[in-house]
Amino acid sequence: MRAYDQMDEFEYFSILTKKAVSSDDVPVEELREYLLKNWDNRKEISAKKCEEVVYSIFRNLYNCEIHYTTNSVYSKDGGIDLVFVENDTGISSAIQVKRRQTDKPESVKCIREFIGSIAQSEYNCGYFVTTADKFSRDASIEYNDSKENLKQRNIELSLIDGVHLKDMLLRTRMKTKGLTQFENFIKDSSCVYWFDIKDKKRKFLADEILEDMNKL
């Protein structure tokens, strides 16, 4: 392990020993780093921080704006916690977040409720995100059986379990660090062009480069 990796791990571990992982006061960036190294401890984070982590993941991965549907995680939200709006297309998608504190698979009941919420809403796209490792067999069957009916109504749903969520979190870290390293390299190379082009174009070029780097 490289020296700065050791320092990085010690830094976040020392911070989170002073602030309980379950606290709503833990900064989301520190919590994200902690979860990457201690994913099994995701059961200990609060429902509020879980929403914030999901919020930050979607915002980092997609060119979008995220909005809360209520002013509190404990308020009734009609089955939809977050809404993300793609900046390029203006398309809005609904997100439901479930923080789980057991090892049980995500139940079919919650999937049915989310499908019902989307069907009655203004959104044509939805993401059901759970920290559970997987969805139950009945939940998967319900999801697959509903696909055709939802497609006819121009509705698309995606299920994201804890395994997929961790992968998304890792991708955001690679993307953020990779972009920073690349920008520093360009800056050190005195390439003014990179900083003159528009943000969208710069992000597009950086994404292409990161994709090529991941194939190496």
Short mmCIF file of N, CA, C and O in Angstrom, two decimals, residues 87-166:
data_model
loop_
_atom_site.label_atom_id
_atom_site.label_comp_id
_atom_site.label_asym_id
_atom_site.label_seq_id
_atom_site.Cartn_x
_atom_site.Cartn_y
_atom_site.Cartn_z
N ASN A 87 -29.49 17.31 -17.21
CA ASN A 87 -29.26 18.66 -17.74
C ASN A 87 -29.34 18.71 -19.26
O ASN A 87 -29.77 19.71 -19.83
N ASP A 88 -28.93 17.64 -19.93
CA ASP A 88 -28.92 17.64 -21.39
C ASP A 88 -30.30 17.47 -22.01
O ASP A 88 -30.61 18.07 -23.03
N THR A 89 -31.14 16.62 -21.38
CA THR A 89 -32.44 16.30 -21.98
C THR A 89 -33.63 16.91 -21.23
O THR A 89 -34.71 17.03 -21.80
N GLY A 90 -33.41 17.25 -19.95
CA GLY A 90 -34.52 17.77 -19.15
C GLY A 90 -35.43 16.66 -18.62
O GLY A 90 -36.44 16.94 -17.97
N ILE A 91 -35.08 15.40 -18.89
CA ILE A 91 -35.89 14.27 -18.44
C ILE A 91 -35.76 14.11 -16.92
O ILE A 91 -34.65 14.13 -16.38
N SER A 92 -36.90 13.93 -16.26
CA SER A 92 -36.91 13.77 -14.81
C SER A 92 -37.13 12.30 -14.44
O SER A 92 -37.95 11.62 -15.05
N SER A 93 -36.39 11.84 -13.45
CA SER A 93 -36.52 10.46 -12.98
C SER A 93 -36.72 10.46 -11.48
O SER A 93 -36.14 11.27 -10.76
N ALA A 94 -37.54 9.52 -11.01
CA ALA A 94 -37.83 9.41 -9.58
C ALA A 94 -36.93 8.36 -8.94
O ALA A 94 -36.61 7.34 -9.56
N ILE A 95 -36.53 8.60 -7.70
CA ILE A 95 -35.67 7.67 -6.97
C ILE A 95 -36.27 7.36 -5.60
O ILE A 95 -36.65 8.27 -4.87
N GLN A 96 -36.36 6.09 -5.28
CA GLN A 96 -36.75 5.66 -3.94
C GLN A 96 -35.54 5.00 -3.30
O GLN A 96 -34.88 4.16 -3.91
N VAL A 97 -35.19 5.42 -2.07
CA VAL A 97 -34.01 4.91 -1.37
C VAL A 97 -34.44 4.14 -0.13
O VAL A 97 -35.21 4.65 0.69
N LYS A 98 -33.90 2.92 0.01
CA LYS A 98 -34.18 2.11 1.19
C LYS A 98 -32.88 1.72 1.89
O LYS A 98 -32.03 1.06 1.32
N ARG A 99 -32.73 2.20 3.13
CA ARG A 99 -31.58 1.80 3.94
C ARG A 99 -32.01 0.58 4.76
O ARG A 99 -32.98 0.64 5.52
N ARG A 100 -31.30 -0.54 4.61
CA ARG A 100 -31.66 -1.77 5.31
C ARG A 100 -30.65 -2.10 6.40
O ARG A 100 -29.45 -1.94 6.21
N GLN A 101 -31.15 -2.59 7.52
CA GLN A 101 -30.29 -2.91 8.67
C GLN A 101 -30.22 -4.41 8.96
O GLN A 101 -29.72 -4.82 9.99
N THR A 102 -30.74 -5.22 8.03
CA THR A 102 -30.68 -6.67 8.17
C THR A 102 -30.05 -7.25 6.90
O THR A 102 -29.76 -6.53 5.95
N ASP A 103 -29.85 -8.58 6.91
CA ASP A 103 -29.27 -9.26 5.76
C ASP A 103 -30.35 -9.81 4.83
O ASP A 103 -30.05 -10.53 3.87
N LYS A 104 -31.59 -9.48 5.09
CA LYS A 104 -32.68 -10.00 4.26
C LYS A 104 -32.69 -9.34 2.87
O LYS A 104 -32.36 -8.16 2.75
N PRO A 105 -33.07 -10.08 1.84
CA PRO A 105 -33.21 -9.50 0.50
C PRO A 105 -34.34 -8.47 0.49
O PRO A 105 -35.24 -8.52 1.35
N GLU A 106 -34.31 -7.56 -0.46
CA GLU A 106 -35.38 -6.56 -0.57
C GLU A 106 -36.68 -7.24 -0.94
O GLU A 106 -36.74 -8.07 -1.85
N SER A 107 -37.76 -6.89 -0.25
CA SER A 107 -39.03 -7.60 -0.40
C SER A 107 -39.83 -7.17 -1.62
O SER A 107 -39.65 -6.08 -2.17
N VAL A 108 -40.73 -8.04 -2.03
CA VAL A 108 -41.60 -7.77 -3.17
C VAL A 108 -42.59 -6.64 -2.84
O VAL A 108 -43.00 -5.89 -3.72
N LYS A 109 -42.97 -6.53 -1.56
CA LYS A 109 -43.93 -5.51 -1.14
C LYS A 109 -43.46 -4.11 -1.54
O LYS A 109 -44.23 -3.31 -2.07
N CYS A 110 -42.18 -3.82 -1.27
CA CYS A 110 -41.65 -2.49 -1.56
C CYS A 110 -41.58 -2.23 -3.06
O CYS A 110 -41.80 -1.10 -3.52
N ILE A 111 -41.29 -3.26 -3.85
CA ILE A 111 -41.24 -3.11 -5.30
C ILE A 111 -42.62 -2.81 -5.85
O ILE A 111 -42.80 -1.93 -6.70
N ARG A 112 -43.64 -3.51 -5.33
CA ARG A 112 -45.02 -3.26 -5.77
C ARG A 112 -45.43 -1.83 -5.44
O ARG A 112 -46.07 -1.16 -6.26
N GLU A 113 -45.07 -1.38 -4.26
CA GLU A 113 -45.43 -0.02 -3.85
C GLU A 113 -44.75 1.02 -4.74
O GLU A 113 -45.37 2.02 -5.11
N PHE A 114 -43.49 0.76 -5.09
CA PHE A 114 -42.77 1.72 -5.93
C PHE A 114 -43.34 1.74 -7.34
O PHE A 114 -43.50 2.82 -7.94
N ILE A 115 -43.66 0.57 -7.87
CA ILE A 115 -44.28 0.50 -9.19
C ILE A 115 -45.59 1.28 -9.20
O ILE A 115 -45.90 2.03 -10.13
N GLY A 116 -46.37 1.12 -8.13
CA GLY A 116 -47.63 1.85 -8.02
C GLY A 116 -47.40 3.35 -7.92
O GLY A 116 -48.14 4.13 -8.53
N SER A 117 -46.37 3.77 -7.18
CA SER A 117 -46.08 5.19 -7.04
C SER A 117 -45.68 5.81 -8.37
O SER A 117 -46.13 6.91 -8.72
N ILE A 118 -44.84 5.11 -9.14
CA ILE A 118 -44.41 5.62 -10.44
C ILE A 118 -45.58 5.68 -11.41
O ILE A 118 -45.75 6.66 -12.15
N ALA A 119 -46.41 4.63 -11.40
CA ALA A 119 -47.55 4.57 -12.33
C ALA A 119 -48.52 5.73 -12.10
O ALA A 119 -49.18 6.18 -13.03
N GLN A 120 -48.60 6.20 -10.85
CA GLN A 120 -49.52 7.28 -10.52
C GLN A 120 -48.86 8.66 -10.54
O GLN A 120 -49.51 9.67 -10.26
N SER A 121 -47.57 8.69 -10.86
CA SER A 121 -46.85 9.95 -10.83
C SER A 121 -46.68 10.54 -12.23
O SER A 121 -47.13 9.97 -13.22
N GLU A 122 -45.99 11.67 -12.28
CA GLU A 122 -45.72 12.33 -13.56
C GLU A 122 -44.44 11.83 -14.21
O GLU A 122 -44.09 12.25 -15.31
N TYR A 123 -43.75 10.89 -13.56
CA TYR A 123 -42.44 10.45 -14.04
C TYR A 123 -42.55 9.20 -14.91
O TYR A 123 -43.34 8.31 -14.64
N ASN A 124 -41.70 9.16 -15.93
CA ASN A 124 -41.66 8.01 -16.83
C ASN A 124 -40.44 7.12 -16.60
O ASN A 124 -40.24 6.14 -17.29
N CYS A 125 -39.64 7.52 -15.63
CA CYS A 125 -38.44 6.75 -15.32
C CYS A 125 -38.23 6.73 -13.81
O CYS A 125 -38.42 7.76 -13.15
N GLY A 126 -37.87 5.56 -13.28
CA GLY A 126 -37.69 5.47 -11.84
C GLY A 126 -36.57 4.51 -11.46
O GLY A 126 -36.28 3.55 -12.19
N TYR A 127 -35.93 4.80 -10.31
CA TYR A 127 -34.86 3.96 -9.78
C TYR A 127 -35.21 3.57 -8.35
O TYR A 127 -35.43 4.44 -7.51
N PHE A 128 -35.25 2.27 -8.09
CA PHE A 128 -35.44 1.79 -6.73
C PHE A 128 -34.07 1.36 -6.23
O PHE A 128 -33.46 0.42 -6.74
N VAL A 129 -33.57 2.06 -5.20
CA VAL A 129 -32.21 1.83 -4.69
C VAL A 129 -32.30 1.28 -3.27
O VAL A 129 -32.92 1.89 -2.40
N THR A 130 -31.67 0.14 -3.04
CA THR A 130 -31.66 -0.45 -1.71
C THR A 130 -30.24 -0.81 -1.30
O THR A 130 -29.41 -1.14 -2.15
N THR A 131 -29.96 -0.76 0.00
CA THR A 131 -28.65 -1.17 0.49
C THR A 131 -28.60 -2.68 0.73
O THR A 131 -27.54 -3.22 1.04
N ALA A 132 -29.75 -3.36 0.58
CA ALA A 132 -29.77 -4.83 0.70
C ALA A 132 -28.91 -5.44 -0.40
O ALA A 132 -28.81 -4.91 -1.50
N ASP A 133 -28.27 -6.57 -0.10
CA ASP A 133 -27.36 -7.19 -1.07
C ASP A 133 -28.05 -7.60 -2.36
O ASP A 133 -27.44 -7.59 -3.43
N LYS A 134 -29.32 -7.95 -2.25
CA LYS A 134 -30.04 -8.42 -3.44
C LYS A 134 -31.54 -8.26 -3.25
O LYS A 134 -32.02 -7.97 -2.14
N PHE A 135 -32.28 -8.48 -4.33
CA PHE A 135 -33.73 -8.47 -4.28
C PHE A 135 -34.22 -9.91 -4.13
O PHE A 135 -33.59 -10.85 -4.62
N SER A 136 -35.32 -10.06 -3.45
CA SER A 136 -35.87 -11.40 -3.26
C SER A 136 -36.34 -11.97 -4.60
O SER A 136 -36.52 -11.24 -5.58
N ARG A 137 -36.51 -13.27 -4.64
CA ARG A 137 -36.97 -13.93 -5.87
C ARG A 137 -38.32 -13.37 -6.29
O ARG A 137 -38.54 -13.08 -7.48
N ASP A 138 -39.23 -13.19 -5.35
CA ASP A 138 -40.56 -12.67 -5.67
C ASP A 138 -40.47 -11.23 -6.18
O ASP A 138 -41.23 -10.83 -7.06
N ALA A 139 -39.54 -10.45 -5.62
CA ALA A 139 -39.37 -9.06 -6.06
C ALA A 139 -38.89 -9.02 -7.51
O ALA A 139 -39.36 -8.20 -8.31
N SER A 140 -37.96 -9.90 -7.85
CA SER A 140 -37.44 -9.96 -9.22
C SER A 140 -38.52 -10.40 -10.19
O SER A 140 -38.62 -9.86 -11.31
N ILE A 141 -39.33 -11.36 -9.77
CA ILE A 141 -40.43 -11.83 -10.62
C ILE A 141 -41.44 -10.71 -10.85
O ILE A 141 -41.90 -10.48 -11.97
N GLU A 142 -41.79 -10.01 -9.78
CA GLU A 142 -42.74 -8.89 -9.88
C GLU A 142 -42.21 -7.82 -10.83
O GLU A 142 -42.95 -7.30 -11.67
N TYR A 143 -40.94 -7.52 -10.72
CA TYR A 143 -40.31 -6.51 -11.57
C TYR A 143 -40.35 -6.94 -13.04
O TYR A 143 -40.73 -6.16 -13.93
N ASN A 144 -39.94 -8.18 -13.31
CA ASN A 144 -39.92 -8.67 -14.68
C ASN A 144 -41.32 -8.79 -15.28
O ASN A 144 -41.52 -8.49 -16.47
N ASP A 145 -42.29 -9.22 -14.47
CA ASP A 145 -43.67 -9.36 -14.96
C ASP A 145 -44.30 -8.00 -15.27
O ASP A 145 -45.21 -7.90 -16.09
N SER A 146 -43.82 -6.95 -14.60
CA SER A 146 -44.40 -5.61 -14.78
C SER A 146 -43.78 -4.85 -15.95
O SER A 146 -44.33 -3.84 -16.40
N LYS A 147 -42.64 -5.33 -16.44
CA LYS A 147 -41.90 -4.58 -17.46
C LYS A 147 -42.73 -4.28 -18.70
O LYS A 147 -42.76 -3.14 -19.19
N GLU A 148 -43.38 -5.29 -19.24
CA GLU A 148 -44.11 -5.11 -20.50
C GLU A 148 -45.27 -4.13 -20.33
O GLU A 148 -45.49 -3.25 -21.18
N ASN A 149 -46.00 -4.29 -19.22
CA ASN A 149 -47.12 -3.38 -18.96
C ASN A 149 -46.64 -1.94 -18.80
O ASN A 149 -47.25 -1.00 -19.32
N LEU A 150 -45.52 -1.76 -18.09
CA LEU A 150 -44.97 -0.42 -17.88
C LEU A 150 -44.43 0.15 -19.19
O LEU A 150 -44.56 1.36 -19.45
N LYS A 151 -43.84 -0.71 -20.01
CA LYS A 151 -43.31 -0.26 -21.30
C LYS A 151 -44.42 0.29 -22.19
O LYS A 151 -44.23 1.28 -22.90
N GLN A 152 -45.58 -0.35 -22.15
CA GLN A 152 -46.72 0.12 -22.93
C GLN A 152 -47.19 1.49 -22.47
O GLN A 152 -47.77 2.25 -23.24
N ARG A 153 -46.91 1.81 -21.21
CA ARG A 153 -47.28 3.11 -20.66
C ARG A 153 -46.09 4.08 -20.69
O ARG A 153 -46.13 5.13 -20.08
N ASN A 154 -45.04 3.66 -21.40
CA ASN A 154 -43.83 4.49 -21.57
C ASN A 154 -43.15 4.76 -20.23
O ASN A 154 -42.66 5.86 -19.98
N ILE A 155 -43.12 3.74 -19.37
CA ILE A 155 -42.48 3.86 -18.06
C ILE A 155 -41.32 2.86 -17.98
O ILE A 155 -41.48 1.69 -18.34
N GLU A 156 -40.19 3.32 -17.51
CA GLU A 156 -39.00 2.47 -17.38
C GLU A 156 -38.50 2.50 -15.94
O GLU A 156 -38.31 3.57 -15.37
N LEU A 157 -38.29 1.32 -15.37
CA LEU A 157 -37.81 1.21 -13.99
C LEU A 157 -36.48 0.47 -13.94
O LEU A 157 -36.23 -0.42 -14.74
N SER A 158 -35.66 0.84 -12.97
CA SER A 158 -34.39 0.15 -12.74
C SER A 158 -34.27 -0.19 -11.26
O SER A 158 -34.62 0.63 -10.41
N LEU A 159 -33.79 -1.40 -10.97
CA LEU A 159 -33.57 -1.83 -9.60
C LEU A 159 -32.07 -1.83 -9.31
O LEU A 159 -31.29 -2.40 -10.08
N ILE A 160 -31.66 -1.20 -8.21
CA ILE A 160 -30.26 -1.13 -7.84
C ILE A 160 -30.10 -1.69 -6.43
O ILE A 160 -30.61 -1.12 -5.46
N ASP A 161 -29.41 -2.83 -6.33
CA ASP A 161 -29.19 -3.44 -5.01
C ASP A 161 -27.87 -2.95 -4.41
O ASP A 161 -27.15 -2.15 -5.03
N GLY A 162 -27.54 -3.45 -3.23
CA GLY A 162 -26.35 -2.99 -2.53
C GLY A 162 -25.05 -3.27 -3.27
O GLY A 162 -24.11 -2.47 -3.20
N VAL A 163 -24.99 -4.38 -3.99
CA VAL A 163 -23.79 -4.72 -4.76
C VAL A 163 -23.58 -3.71 -5.88
O VAL A 163 -22.47 -3.21 -6.09
N HIS A 164 -24.66 -3.41 -6.58
CA HIS A 164 -24.60 -2.44 -7.68
C HIS A 164 -24.30 -1.04 -7.14
O HIS A 164 -23.53 -0.28 -7.74
N LEU A 165 -24.88 -0.71 -5.99
CA LEU A 165 -24.68 0.61 -5.40
C LEU A 165 -23.22 0.81 -5.01
O LEU A 165 -22.66 1.90 -5.23
N LYS A 166 -22.60 -0.22 -4.46
CA LYS A 166 -21.18 -0.12 -4.10
C LYS A 166 -20.34 0.10 -5.36
O LYS A 166 -19.38 0.90 -5.36
#
